[in-house]
Amino acid sequence: MWLWRVKPWGLAPRGLKWKGGLLSPPVLLPLRPVSGCRAPSVTATALVNYWAQLFEERGVPEARESSEYIVAHVLGAKTFQSLLASQRSTSITDLQREQIGELCTQRLQRMPVQYIIGEWDFQGLTLKMAPPVFIPRPETEELVNLVLHEEFQRCQERRGRGTLDHQPHCSPVILDVCCGSGAIALSLLSRLTQSRVVAVDKGEEAVQLTRENAQRLHLENRIQIVHHDITSGVNREQLLPWGPVDFVVSNPPYIFHCDMEQLAPEILSYEDTESLDGGKDGMRVIREILSQAPMLLKDSGSIFLEVDPRHPELVGNWLQSRPDLALSISATHVDFCGKPRFLHIHKSRSCQ
């Protein structure tokens, strides 16, 4: 996960006063015209520069990026760079200025940009975002790519053996545990057009958001969305509507509990911490997934997990202590920072 690790403010920054625990909006640029007066004209570029500077002064991470995304959103674009030069240099309306001011004030309160603008892109899909559902991080796109690559390899092998005559299309069944906004599940559905996915989360907000995103992307016919806590045991009827699955994929809570206090205000104040906190060793949910996976997977099925860089060794040792699961680490993959972040775990035989 990409994590803001900026420590919380000890005192309100100079120029801002606390009002009921929230920061009042800055006053250098009026958010709305004074009664009877016309507000001075201001361009989109000027507003981006103003708010970026203010964010920087107030210790808000990714100051310029935050300002650009918010201004672009109000102007109906995804990115500031996608706006025409004329749009950037044309005076914006009083209403747009007011909307930008309100949204940027939320950013000063350290609300994540994804929640402020209400959407975010993942694997080329635009997904609705809403607190407190976990925000998908960029590196998790690589987890999706690993599953896609594995399925492509399997299809090639079946084609080489001539077994595709009985299976005209590659049509894997996938179980996404801790689905959050549905980012992983829906990305796989969109790329594997014959696939089916069961998406599971214990949070009602996450289940509802995944359902909304599936409908927005017109993928609802190939997904089953289940409100279920994986740590409470296996519910075969809910989790296996199409029988055993080819893949179990998950970005589970994996942060060591002792590391939680280091997370930035954006995370601790707005995201569901239960979707992050993996317990003492970060493996509370990981162990449950691995314990139940053999009963959910087809023979020779695979598990793909996003984990903490300390987990490959811990997971390997734990699997060695549980030979009854018939699971072994097939590969460890690094993220774009070069840290071991993803595990490919293979089921080697039938497990009843």
Short mmCIF file of C-alpha atoms in Angstrom, two decimals:
data_model
loop_
_atom_site.label_atom_id
_atom_site.label_comp_id
_atom_site.label_asym_id
_atom_site.label_seq_id
_atom_site.Cartn_x
_atom_site.Cartn_y
_atom_site.Cartn_z
CA MET A 1 0.00 0.00 0.00
CA TRP A 2 1.10 3.54 -0.64
CA LEU A 3 0.93 5.24 2.73
CA TRP A 4 1.23 8.80 3.88
CA ARG A 5 3.56 8.60 6.87
CA VAL A 6 3.37 12.24 7.91
CA LYS A 7 2.82 12.58 11.64
CA PRO A 8 -0.33 14.36 12.90
CA TRP A 9 -0.19 18.04 13.64
CA GLY A 10 0.53 18.94 17.25
CA LEU A 11 -0.93 22.45 16.92
CA ALA A 12 -3.10 24.15 14.33
CA PRO A 13 -0.82 25.88 11.81
CA ARG A 14 -0.47 29.62 11.91
CA GLY A 15 -3.35 31.45 10.26
CA LEU A 16 -5.90 28.68 10.89
CA LYS A 17 -8.20 28.42 13.89
CA TRP A 18 -9.96 25.40 15.25
CA LYS A 19 -13.75 25.37 14.97
CA GLY A 20 -15.33 22.36 16.55
CA GLY A 21 -12.19 20.37 15.85
CA LEU A 22 -12.14 21.34 12.16
CA LEU A 23 -10.08 23.94 10.40
CA SER A 24 -11.76 27.09 9.17
CA PRO A 25 -11.21 27.91 5.48
CA PRO A 26 -8.35 30.19 4.51
CA VAL A 27 -9.29 33.77 3.80
CA LEU A 28 -6.62 34.92 1.35
CA LEU A 29 -8.96 34.28 -1.60
CA PRO A 30 -12.71 34.75 -0.97
CA LEU A 31 -14.68 31.52 -1.32
CA ARG A 32 -17.76 33.48 -2.40
CA PRO A 33 -18.36 37.08 -3.46
CA VAL A 34 -19.12 39.62 -0.78
CA SER A 35 -22.77 40.69 -0.88
CA GLY A 36 -23.23 43.44 -3.44
CA CYS A 37 -19.68 43.06 -4.77
CA ARG A 38 -18.21 41.13 -7.63
CA ALA A 39 -15.33 38.83 -6.68
CA PRO A 40 -12.07 39.54 -8.49
CA SER A 41 -11.50 37.23 -11.46
CA VAL A 42 -9.11 34.35 -10.99
CA THR A 43 -7.90 31.61 -13.32
CA ALA A 44 -7.68 27.88 -12.70
CA THR A 45 -3.89 28.08 -12.78
CA ALA A 46 -3.88 30.82 -10.16
CA LEU A 47 -6.10 28.75 -7.88
CA VAL A 48 -3.92 25.69 -8.29
CA ASN A 49 -0.86 27.72 -7.35
CA TYR A 50 -2.61 29.34 -4.40
CA TRP A 51 -3.91 26.14 -2.86
CA ALA A 52 -0.70 24.23 -3.58
CA GLN A 53 1.27 26.86 -1.69
CA LEU A 54 -1.19 26.81 1.19
CA PHE A 55 -1.14 23.00 1.36
CA GLU A 56 2.65 23.11 1.41
CA GLU A 57 2.68 25.66 4.22
CA ARG A 58 0.19 23.59 6.25
CA GLY A 59 2.14 20.35 5.85
CA VAL A 60 -0.35 18.62 3.57
CA PRO A 61 1.40 15.84 1.60
CA GLU A 62 1.43 15.90 -2.21
CA ALA A 63 0.45 19.56 -2.07
CA ARG A 64 0.50 20.43 -5.76
CA GLU A 65 -1.00 17.13 -6.88
CA SER A 66 -3.85 17.59 -4.39
CA SER A 67 -4.56 21.10 -5.65
CA GLU A 68 -4.46 20.07 -9.30
CA TYR A 69 -6.80 17.10 -8.83
CA ILE A 70 -9.37 19.17 -6.94
CA VAL A 71 -9.38 22.07 -9.40
CA ALA A 72 -9.54 19.67 -12.36
CA HIS A 73 -12.44 17.79 -10.76
CA VAL A 74 -14.52 20.93 -10.31
CA LEU A 75 -13.79 21.89 -13.93
CA GLY A 76 -14.96 18.48 -15.14
CA ALA A 77 -11.58 16.93 -15.94
CA LYS A 78 -9.65 14.03 -14.43
CA THR A 79 -6.29 15.77 -14.39
CA PHE A 80 -5.20 19.38 -14.56
CA GLN A 81 -2.85 18.52 -17.42
CA SER A 82 -5.79 17.30 -19.51
CA LEU A 83 -7.38 20.76 -19.46
CA LEU A 84 -6.83 22.92 -22.53
CA ALA A 85 -4.46 25.84 -22.11
CA SER A 86 -7.41 28.17 -22.65
CA GLN A 87 -9.32 26.49 -19.82
CA ARG A 88 -6.42 26.94 -17.45
CA SER A 89 -6.07 30.64 -18.25
CA THR A 90 -9.77 31.57 -18.39
CA SER A 91 -11.39 33.07 -15.31
CA ILE A 92 -13.50 30.54 -13.44
CA THR A 93 -16.99 31.23 -12.14
CA ASP A 94 -17.83 32.29 -8.61
CA LEU A 95 -19.59 28.95 -8.07
CA GLN A 96 -16.54 26.99 -9.21
CA ARG A 97 -14.31 29.05 -6.95
CA GLU A 98 -16.62 28.35 -4.02
CA GLN A 99 -16.68 24.61 -4.77
CA ILE A 100 -12.89 24.50 -5.03
CA GLY A 101 -12.57 26.34 -1.73
CA GLU A 102 -14.88 23.90 0.03
CA LEU A 103 -13.08 20.84 -1.33
CA CYS A 104 -9.63 22.23 -0.60
CA THR A 105 -10.71 22.99 2.95
CA GLN A 106 -11.50 19.28 3.31
CA ARG A 107 -7.97 18.55 2.10
CA LEU A 108 -6.62 20.90 4.78
CA GLN A 109 -8.46 18.65 7.23
CA ARG A 110 -6.38 15.83 5.73
CA MET A 111 -9.21 14.05 3.97
CA PRO A 112 -7.71 11.96 1.13
CA VAL A 113 -8.16 13.42 -2.35
CA GLN A 114 -9.85 10.19 -3.46
CA TYR A 115 -12.67 10.74 -0.96
CA ILE A 116 -12.89 14.46 -1.73
CA ILE A 117 -13.45 14.01 -5.46
CA GLY A 118 -15.37 10.76 -4.94
CA GLU A 119 -13.56 8.63 -7.50
CA TRP A 120 -10.18 7.20 -8.48
CA ASP A 121 -8.68 5.26 -11.38
CA PHE A 122 -7.34 1.74 -10.98
CA GLN A 123 -6.18 -0.44 -13.87
CA GLY A 124 -7.84 1.96 -16.29
CA LEU A 125 -11.21 1.79 -14.50
CA THR A 126 -12.79 4.80 -12.80
CA LEU A 127 -14.12 3.61 -9.45
CA LYS A 128 -16.34 5.41 -7.00
CA MET A 129 -14.62 6.11 -3.68
CA ALA A 130 -16.30 6.79 -0.35
CA PRO A 131 -15.11 6.77 3.26
CA PRO A 132 -14.31 4.64 5.14
CA VAL A 133 -13.75 2.03 2.42
CA PHE A 134 -10.08 1.27 1.78
CA ILE A 135 -8.55 3.29 -1.07
CA PRO A 136 -6.74 1.10 -3.63
CA ARG A 137 -3.02 1.88 -3.86
CA PRO A 138 -1.00 1.99 -7.08
CA GLU A 139 1.17 -1.03 -6.29
CA THR A 140 -1.91 -3.24 -6.00
CA GLU A 141 -2.27 -2.93 -9.77
CA GLU A 142 0.75 -5.24 -9.96
CA LEU A 143 -1.15 -7.85 -7.94
CA VAL A 144 -3.81 -7.81 -10.66
CA ASN A 145 -1.12 -8.10 -13.34
CA LEU A 146 0.33 -11.19 -11.65
CA VAL A 147 -3.05 -12.94 -11.71
CA LEU A 148 -3.54 -11.97 -15.36
CA HIS A 149 -0.10 -13.31 -16.27
CA GLU A 150 -0.74 -16.60 -14.48
CA GLU A 151 -4.07 -17.08 -16.22
CA PHE A 152 -2.48 -16.28 -19.58
CA GLN A 153 0.20 -18.91 -18.91
CA ARG A 154 -2.44 -21.49 -18.00
CA CYS A 155 -4.38 -20.78 -21.18
CA GLN A 156 -1.22 -21.19 -23.23
CA GLU A 157 -0.48 -24.52 -21.55
CA ARG A 158 -4.01 -25.79 -22.15
CA ARG A 159 -3.81 -24.70 -25.76
CA GLY A 160 -0.48 -26.49 -26.12
CA ARG A 161 -2.00 -29.68 -24.70
CA GLY A 162 -5.01 -29.34 -26.98
CA THR A 163 -7.43 -29.20 -24.06
CA LEU A 164 -9.11 -25.95 -25.09
CA ASP A 165 -11.49 -27.94 -27.32
CA HIS A 166 -13.44 -28.70 -24.17
CA GLN A 167 -13.01 -25.17 -22.80
CA PRO A 168 -13.30 -22.68 -25.68
CA HIS A 169 -12.41 -19.70 -23.55
CA CYS A 170 -10.22 -19.15 -20.54
CA SER A 171 -12.90 -18.72 -17.91
CA PRO A 172 -11.37 -18.73 -14.43
CA VAL A 173 -13.39 -18.48 -11.25
CA ILE A 174 -11.75 -16.08 -8.80
CA LEU A 175 -12.32 -15.34 -5.12
CA ASP A 176 -11.33 -11.82 -4.01
CA VAL A 177 -11.05 -11.66 -0.22
CA CYS A 178 -11.25 -8.22 1.45
CA CYS A 179 -12.55 -6.67 -1.77
CA GLY A 180 -12.91 -3.09 -0.49
CA SER A 181 -14.10 -0.91 -3.38
CA GLY A 182 -13.98 -3.86 -5.77
CA ALA A 183 -10.81 -2.61 -7.47
CA ILE A 184 -9.13 -6.02 -7.83
CA ALA A 185 -12.29 -7.98 -8.61
CA LEU A 186 -13.58 -5.57 -11.23
CA SER A 187 -10.18 -5.14 -12.87
CA LEU A 188 -9.94 -8.90 -13.33
CA LEU A 189 -13.48 -9.11 -14.66
CA SER A 190 -12.82 -6.36 -17.18
CA ARG A 191 -9.62 -7.98 -18.46
CA LEU A 192 -10.73 -11.63 -18.32
CA THR A 193 -13.98 -11.37 -20.20
CA GLN A 194 -15.08 -14.95 -19.51
CA SER A 195 -14.16 -14.92 -15.84
CA ARG A 196 -16.45 -14.92 -12.82
CA VAL A 197 -15.58 -13.42 -9.45
CA VAL A 198 -16.81 -13.82 -5.90
CA ALA A 199 -15.93 -10.65 -3.96
CA VAL A 200 -15.99 -10.86 -0.16
CA ASP A 201 -15.70 -8.22 2.53
CA LYS A 202 -16.82 -7.99 6.14
CA GLY A 203 -17.64 -4.28 5.84
CA GLU A 204 -21.15 -3.35 4.75
CA GLU A 205 -19.86 -0.11 3.22
CA ALA A 206 -17.31 -2.05 1.16
CA VAL A 207 -19.90 -4.53 -0.07
CA GLN A 208 -22.22 -1.72 -1.12
CA LEU A 209 -19.43 0.22 -2.84
CA THR A 210 -18.28 -2.86 -4.77
CA ARG A 211 -21.86 -3.41 -5.88
CA GLU A 212 -22.17 0.21 -7.05
CA ASN A 213 -18.88 0.04 -8.93
CA ALA A 214 -19.86 -3.23 -10.60
CA GLN A 215 -23.09 -1.64 -11.80
CA ARG A 216 -21.33 1.51 -13.01
CA LEU A 217 -18.97 -0.64 -15.07
CA HIS A 218 -21.74 -3.02 -16.26
CA LEU A 219 -19.96 -6.02 -14.74
CA GLU A 220 -22.65 -7.02 -12.24
CA ASN A 221 -23.69 -10.14 -14.17
CA ARG A 222 -20.39 -11.95 -13.56
CA ILE A 223 -19.78 -11.09 -9.93
CA GLN A 224 -21.21 -12.36 -6.66
CA ILE A 225 -20.67 -9.90 -3.81
CA VAL A 226 -20.76 -11.42 -0.35
CA HIS A 227 -20.95 -9.74 3.05
CA HIS A 228 -18.84 -12.18 5.07
CA ASP A 229 -16.00 -12.08 7.60
CA ILE A 230 -13.39 -14.55 6.38
CA THR A 231 -12.05 -14.92 9.93
CA SER A 232 -15.38 -16.43 11.02
CA GLY A 233 -14.84 -19.55 8.91
CA VAL A 234 -15.79 -20.94 5.51
CA ASN A 235 -19.31 -20.57 4.17
CA ARG A 236 -19.16 -22.80 1.09
CA GLU A 237 -22.65 -21.91 -0.10
CA GLN A 238 -21.77 -18.21 -0.20
CA LEU A 239 -18.15 -18.42 -1.28
CA LEU A 240 -18.44 -21.17 -3.90
CA PRO A 241 -21.58 -20.44 -5.96
CA TRP A 242 -19.73 -21.71 -9.07
CA GLY A 243 -17.76 -24.43 -7.31
CA PRO A 244 -14.06 -24.41 -6.32
CA VAL A 245 -12.08 -21.45 -7.60
CA ASP A 246 -8.97 -21.17 -9.75
CA PHE A 247 -7.54 -18.24 -7.83
CA VAL A 248 -7.82 -16.70 -4.40
CA VAL A 249 -6.54 -13.13 -4.52
CA SER A 250 -6.36 -10.69 -1.64
CA ASN A 251 -4.92 -7.43 -0.44
CA PRO A 252 -5.70 -8.20 3.21
CA PRO A 253 -5.02 -6.13 6.34
CA TYR A 254 -1.28 -6.73 6.75
CA ILE A 255 0.21 -3.81 8.67
CA PHE A 256 1.86 -4.83 11.93
CA HIS A 257 -0.22 -3.42 14.78
CA CYS A 258 2.80 -1.64 16.25
CA ASP A 259 3.19 0.27 12.96
CA MET A 260 -0.37 1.60 12.88
CA GLU A 261 0.43 4.70 14.91
CA GLN A 262 2.96 5.75 12.25
CA LEU A 263 0.28 6.11 9.60
CA ALA A 264 -0.66 9.56 8.40
CA PRO A 265 -3.79 11.47 9.47
CA GLU A 266 -5.31 10.81 6.02
CA ILE A 267 -5.42 7.13 6.91
CA LEU A 268 -6.10 7.09 10.63
CA SER A 269 -8.85 9.71 10.49
CA TYR A 270 -10.75 8.56 7.42
CA GLU A 271 -10.03 4.99 6.28
CA ASP A 272 -11.32 1.92 8.08
CA THR A 273 -8.34 0.90 10.21
CA GLU A 274 -9.63 -2.68 10.33
CA SER A 275 -8.83 -2.92 6.62
CA LEU A 276 -5.20 -2.11 7.48
CA ASP A 277 -4.40 -3.60 10.90
CA GLY A 278 -3.11 -7.15 10.51
CA GLY A 279 -2.57 -7.76 14.21
CA LYS A 280 0.64 -8.28 16.14
CA ASP A 281 2.59 -9.83 13.26
CA GLY A 282 0.42 -8.54 10.42
CA MET A 283 -0.75 -12.08 9.66
CA ARG A 284 -4.08 -12.32 11.47
CA VAL A 285 -6.15 -12.35 8.27
CA ILE A 286 -3.40 -13.88 6.12
CA ARG A 287 -3.41 -17.02 8.29
CA GLU A 288 -7.18 -17.33 7.96
CA ILE A 289 -7.03 -17.02 4.18
CA LEU A 290 -4.30 -19.65 3.92
CA SER A 291 -6.08 -22.00 6.33
CA GLN A 292 -9.29 -21.89 4.32
CA ALA A 293 -7.86 -21.66 0.81
CA PRO A 294 -7.29 -25.41 0.27
CA MET A 295 -11.02 -26.00 0.78
CA LEU A 296 -11.87 -23.26 -1.71
CA LEU A 297 -9.32 -23.84 -4.47
CA LYS A 298 -9.37 -26.31 -7.32
CA ASP A 299 -6.48 -28.77 -7.42
CA SER A 300 -3.40 -26.86 -8.59
CA GLY A 301 -5.12 -23.57 -7.81
CA SER A 302 -3.19 -20.48 -6.76
CA ILE A 303 -3.28 -17.78 -4.10
CA PHE A 304 -2.01 -14.27 -4.78
CA LEU A 305 -1.43 -12.02 -1.77
CA GLU A 306 -0.16 -8.51 -1.21
CA VAL A 307 1.90 -8.49 1.99
CA ASP A 308 4.39 -6.58 4.10
CA PRO A 309 8.04 -7.01 3.02
CA ARG A 310 8.64 -8.96 6.25
CA HIS A 311 5.94 -11.48 5.45
CA PRO A 312 7.48 -13.75 2.80
CA GLU A 313 9.75 -15.34 5.40
CA LEU A 314 7.00 -15.45 8.05
CA VAL A 315 4.50 -16.97 5.65
CA GLY A 316 7.04 -19.51 4.40
CA ASN A 317 7.83 -20.64 7.93
CA TRP A 318 4.16 -20.85 8.83
CA LEU A 319 3.32 -22.95 5.77
CA GLN A 320 6.16 -25.33 6.63
CA SER A 321 4.50 -25.82 10.01
CA ARG A 322 1.20 -26.67 8.27
CA PRO A 323 1.97 -29.44 5.75
CA ASP A 324 -1.68 -30.48 5.96
CA LEU A 325 -2.59 -27.44 3.87
CA ALA A 326 -0.49 -28.62 0.90
CA LEU A 327 0.44 -25.03 0.12
CA SER A 328 3.85 -23.71 -0.85
CA ILE A 329 5.24 -20.38 -2.00
CA SER A 330 5.76 -20.57 -5.75
CA ALA A 331 7.22 -17.07 -6.17
CA THR A 332 7.81 -13.77 -4.41
CA HIS A 333 7.49 -10.60 -6.47
CA VAL A 334 8.71 -7.10 -5.69
CA ASP A 335 6.81 -3.82 -5.94
CA PHE A 336 8.01 -0.76 -7.85
CA CYS A 337 10.23 0.16 -4.90
CA GLY A 338 12.01 -3.19 -5.09
CA LYS A 339 10.45 -4.52 -1.87
CA PRO A 340 9.06 -8.07 -1.66
CA ARG A 341 5.35 -7.30 -1.78
CA PHE A 342 3.47 -10.12 -3.50
CA LEU A 343 3.27 -13.85 -2.86
CA HIS A 344 2.21 -16.51 -5.34
CA ILE A 345 1.23 -19.58 -3.33
CA HIS A 346 0.39 -22.86 -5.02
CA LYS A 347 -1.90 -25.70 -3.96
CA SER A 348 -0.24 -28.99 -4.78
CA ARG A 349 -2.95 -31.57 -4.13
CA SER A 350 -6.54 -32.18 -3.10
CA CYS A 351 -7.35 -31.16 0.45
CA GLN A 352 -10.68 -32.15 1.97
#
